[in-house]
PDB file of C-alpha atoms in Angstrom:
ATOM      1  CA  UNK A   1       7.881  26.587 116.618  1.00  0.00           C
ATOM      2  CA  UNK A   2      11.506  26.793 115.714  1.00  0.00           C
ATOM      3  CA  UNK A   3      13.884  24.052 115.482  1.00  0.00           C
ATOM      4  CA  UNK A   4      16.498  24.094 118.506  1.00  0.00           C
ATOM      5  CA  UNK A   5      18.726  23.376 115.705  1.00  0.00           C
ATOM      6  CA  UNK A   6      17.710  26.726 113.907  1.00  0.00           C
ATOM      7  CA  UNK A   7      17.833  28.855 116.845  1.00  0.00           C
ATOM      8  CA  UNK A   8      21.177  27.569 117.401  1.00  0.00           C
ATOM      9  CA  UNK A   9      22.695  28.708 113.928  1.00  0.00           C
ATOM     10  CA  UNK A  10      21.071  31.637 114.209  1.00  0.00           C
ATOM     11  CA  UNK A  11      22.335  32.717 117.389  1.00  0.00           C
ATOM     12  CA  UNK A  12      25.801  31.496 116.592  1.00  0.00           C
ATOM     13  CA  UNK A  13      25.499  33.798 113.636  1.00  0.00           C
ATOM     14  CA  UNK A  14      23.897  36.950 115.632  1.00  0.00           C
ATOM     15  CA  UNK A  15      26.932  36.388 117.801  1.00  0.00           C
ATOM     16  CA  UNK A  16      29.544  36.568 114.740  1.00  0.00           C
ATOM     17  CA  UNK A  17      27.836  39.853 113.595  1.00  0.00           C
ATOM     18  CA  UNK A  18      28.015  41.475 116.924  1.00  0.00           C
ATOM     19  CA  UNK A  19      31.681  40.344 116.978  1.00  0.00           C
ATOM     20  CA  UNK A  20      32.486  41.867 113.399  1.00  0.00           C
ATOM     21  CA  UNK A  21      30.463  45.727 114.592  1.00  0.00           C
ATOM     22  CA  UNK A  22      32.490  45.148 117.445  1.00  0.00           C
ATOM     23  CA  UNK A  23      35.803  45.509 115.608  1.00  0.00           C
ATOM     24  CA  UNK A  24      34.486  47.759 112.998  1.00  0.00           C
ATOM     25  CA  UNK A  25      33.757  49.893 115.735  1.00  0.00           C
ATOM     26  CA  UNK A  26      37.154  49.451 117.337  1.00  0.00           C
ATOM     27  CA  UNK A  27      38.359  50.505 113.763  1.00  0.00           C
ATOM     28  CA  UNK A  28      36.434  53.580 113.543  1.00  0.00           C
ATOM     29  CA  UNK A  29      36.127  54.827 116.878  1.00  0.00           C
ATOM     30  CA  UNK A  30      36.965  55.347 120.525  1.00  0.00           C
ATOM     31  CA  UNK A  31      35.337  54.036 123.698  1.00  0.00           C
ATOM     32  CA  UNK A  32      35.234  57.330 126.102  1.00  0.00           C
ATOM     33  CA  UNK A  33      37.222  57.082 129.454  1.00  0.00           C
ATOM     34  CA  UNK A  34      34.074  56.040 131.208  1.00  0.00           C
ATOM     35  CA  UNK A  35      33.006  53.317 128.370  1.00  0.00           C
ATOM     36  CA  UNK A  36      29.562  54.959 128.149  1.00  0.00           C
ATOM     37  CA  UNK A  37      30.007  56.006 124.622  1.00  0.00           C
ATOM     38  CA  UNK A  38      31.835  56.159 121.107  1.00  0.00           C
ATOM     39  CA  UNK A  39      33.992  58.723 119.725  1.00  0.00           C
ATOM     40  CA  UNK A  40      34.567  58.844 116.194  1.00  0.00           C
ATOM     41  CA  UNK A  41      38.130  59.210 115.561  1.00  0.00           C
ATOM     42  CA  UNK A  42      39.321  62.593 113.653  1.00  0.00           C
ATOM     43  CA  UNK A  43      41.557  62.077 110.605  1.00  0.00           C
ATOM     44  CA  UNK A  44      44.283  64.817 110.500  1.00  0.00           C
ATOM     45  CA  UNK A  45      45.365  65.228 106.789  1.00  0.00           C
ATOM     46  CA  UNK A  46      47.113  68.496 107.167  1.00  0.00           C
ATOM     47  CA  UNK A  47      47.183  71.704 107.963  1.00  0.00           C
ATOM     48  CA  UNK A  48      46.068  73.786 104.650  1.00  0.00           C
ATOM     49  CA  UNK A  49      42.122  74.938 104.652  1.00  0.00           C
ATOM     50  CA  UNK A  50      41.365  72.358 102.160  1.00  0.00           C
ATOM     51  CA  UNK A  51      42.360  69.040 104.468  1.00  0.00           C
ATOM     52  CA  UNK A  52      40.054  71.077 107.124  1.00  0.00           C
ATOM     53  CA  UNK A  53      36.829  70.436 104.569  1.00  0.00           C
ATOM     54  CA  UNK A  54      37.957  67.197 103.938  1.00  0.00           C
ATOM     55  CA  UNK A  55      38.296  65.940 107.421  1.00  0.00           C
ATOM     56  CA  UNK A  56      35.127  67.501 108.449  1.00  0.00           C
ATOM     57  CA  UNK A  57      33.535  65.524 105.758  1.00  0.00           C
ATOM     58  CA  UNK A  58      35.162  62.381 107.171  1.00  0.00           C
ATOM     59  CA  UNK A  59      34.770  62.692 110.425  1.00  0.00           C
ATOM     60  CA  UNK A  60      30.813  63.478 109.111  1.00  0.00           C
ATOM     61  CA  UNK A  61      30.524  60.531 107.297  1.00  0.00           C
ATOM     62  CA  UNK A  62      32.368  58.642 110.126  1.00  0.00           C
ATOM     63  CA  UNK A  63      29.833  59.498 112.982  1.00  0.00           C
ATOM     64  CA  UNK A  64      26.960  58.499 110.567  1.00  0.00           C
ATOM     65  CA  UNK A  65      28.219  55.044 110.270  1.00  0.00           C
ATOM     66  CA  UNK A  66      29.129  55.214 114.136  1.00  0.00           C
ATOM     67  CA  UNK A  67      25.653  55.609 114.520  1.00  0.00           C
ATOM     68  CA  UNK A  68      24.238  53.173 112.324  1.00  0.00           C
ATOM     69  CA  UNK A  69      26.801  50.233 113.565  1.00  0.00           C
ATOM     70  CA  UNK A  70      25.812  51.243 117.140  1.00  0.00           C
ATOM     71  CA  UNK A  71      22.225  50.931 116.188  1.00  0.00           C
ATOM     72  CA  UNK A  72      22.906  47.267 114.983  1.00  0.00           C
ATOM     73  CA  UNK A  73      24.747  46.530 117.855  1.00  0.00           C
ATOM     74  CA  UNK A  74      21.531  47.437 119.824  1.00  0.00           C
ATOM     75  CA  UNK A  75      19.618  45.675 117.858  1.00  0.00           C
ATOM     76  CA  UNK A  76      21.446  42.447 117.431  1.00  0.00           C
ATOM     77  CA  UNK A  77      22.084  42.660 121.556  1.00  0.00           C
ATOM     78  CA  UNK A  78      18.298  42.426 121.751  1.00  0.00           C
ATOM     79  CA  UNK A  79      18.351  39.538 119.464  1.00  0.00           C
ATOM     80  CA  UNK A  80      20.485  37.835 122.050  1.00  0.00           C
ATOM     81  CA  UNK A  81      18.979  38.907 124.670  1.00  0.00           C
ATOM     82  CA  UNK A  82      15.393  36.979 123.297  1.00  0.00           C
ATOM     83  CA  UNK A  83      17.213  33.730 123.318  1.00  0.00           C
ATOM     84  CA  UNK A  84      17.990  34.217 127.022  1.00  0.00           C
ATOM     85  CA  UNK A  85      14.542  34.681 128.016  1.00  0.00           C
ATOM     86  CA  UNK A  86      13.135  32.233 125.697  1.00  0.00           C
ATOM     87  CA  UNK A  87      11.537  34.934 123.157  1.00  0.00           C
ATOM     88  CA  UNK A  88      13.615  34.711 120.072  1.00  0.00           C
ATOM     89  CA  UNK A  89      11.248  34.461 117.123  1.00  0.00           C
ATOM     90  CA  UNK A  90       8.357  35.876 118.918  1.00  0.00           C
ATOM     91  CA  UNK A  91       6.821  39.338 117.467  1.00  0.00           C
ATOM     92  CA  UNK A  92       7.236  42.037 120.215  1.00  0.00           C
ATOM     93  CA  UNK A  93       4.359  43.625 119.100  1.00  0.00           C
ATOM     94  CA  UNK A  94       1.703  41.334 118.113  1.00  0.00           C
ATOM     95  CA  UNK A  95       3.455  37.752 120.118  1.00  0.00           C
ATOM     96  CA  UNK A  96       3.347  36.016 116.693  1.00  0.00           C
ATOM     97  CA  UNK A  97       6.039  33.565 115.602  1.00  0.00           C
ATOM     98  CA  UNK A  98       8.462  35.518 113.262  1.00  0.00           C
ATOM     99  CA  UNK A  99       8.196  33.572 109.573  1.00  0.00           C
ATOM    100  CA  UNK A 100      11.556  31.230 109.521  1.00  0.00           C
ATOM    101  CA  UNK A 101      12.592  32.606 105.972  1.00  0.00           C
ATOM    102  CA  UNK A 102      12.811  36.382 107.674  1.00  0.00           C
ATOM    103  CA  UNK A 103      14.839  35.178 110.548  1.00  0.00           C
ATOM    104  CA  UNK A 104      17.126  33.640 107.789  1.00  0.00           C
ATOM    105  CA  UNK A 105      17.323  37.123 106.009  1.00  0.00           C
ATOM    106  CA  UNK A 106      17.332  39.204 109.376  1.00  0.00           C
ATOM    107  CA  UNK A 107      18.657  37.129 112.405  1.00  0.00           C
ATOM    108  CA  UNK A 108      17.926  40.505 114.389  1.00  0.00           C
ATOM    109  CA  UNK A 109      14.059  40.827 113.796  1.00  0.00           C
ATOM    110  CA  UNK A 110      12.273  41.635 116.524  1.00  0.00           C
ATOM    111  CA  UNK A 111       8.981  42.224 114.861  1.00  0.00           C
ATOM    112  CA  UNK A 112       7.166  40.286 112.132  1.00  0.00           C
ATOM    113  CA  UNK A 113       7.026  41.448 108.716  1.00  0.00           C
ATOM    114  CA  UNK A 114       3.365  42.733 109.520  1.00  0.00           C
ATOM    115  CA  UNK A 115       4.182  44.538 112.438  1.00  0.00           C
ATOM    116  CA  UNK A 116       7.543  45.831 110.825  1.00  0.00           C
ATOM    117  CA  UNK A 117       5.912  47.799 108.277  1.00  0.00           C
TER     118      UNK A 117
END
């Protein structure tokens, strides 16, 4: 069973990750008028048909990482969202305890290293 002490750090430290994707998002993106979703902001670098390439590329790359910051957002708000209910550490697959040294590495695990692969 893990240490209230543990559980505490590591939910203090889920909840300074979610605050840093928070503001990377801010950063990046927009919230859309009804707060549903993000918008990746476009870069305008000019008006000749090379800065059109290039901004498309950006605004490529930017949605990618978008996505993958919104993806650890989820992830980390499920992490949360286990303390509240009492399930942090637990598998939610196979209801094992989630080995200490992975919830180190991983705060955010959800599944064991078993069920994970």
């Amino acid at each position: 069973m893990l240490s209230k002490e543990f559980t505490e750090e590591q939910k203090e430290i889920l909840k300074k990750k979610l605050k840093d994707i928070e503001a990377e998002l801010e950063e990046r993106a927009v919230k859309s008028p009804d707060n549903i979703f993000w918008k990746a902001k476009f870069d305008d670098f000019g008006i000749e048909d090379d800065d059109e390439v290039l901004e498309d590329e950006v605004f490529d790359v930017k949605v990618a990482q978008i996505k993958n910051l919104l993806e650890d957002k989820a992830q980390i708000e499920l992490a949360l969202e286990k303390f509240y209910n009492g399930s942090y550490g637990i598998c939610a697959n196979c209801r094992q305890e989630i080995d200490v040294e992975r919830l180190k590495a991983f705060p955010e695990a959800t599944f064991c290293i078993k069920c994970d692969s």
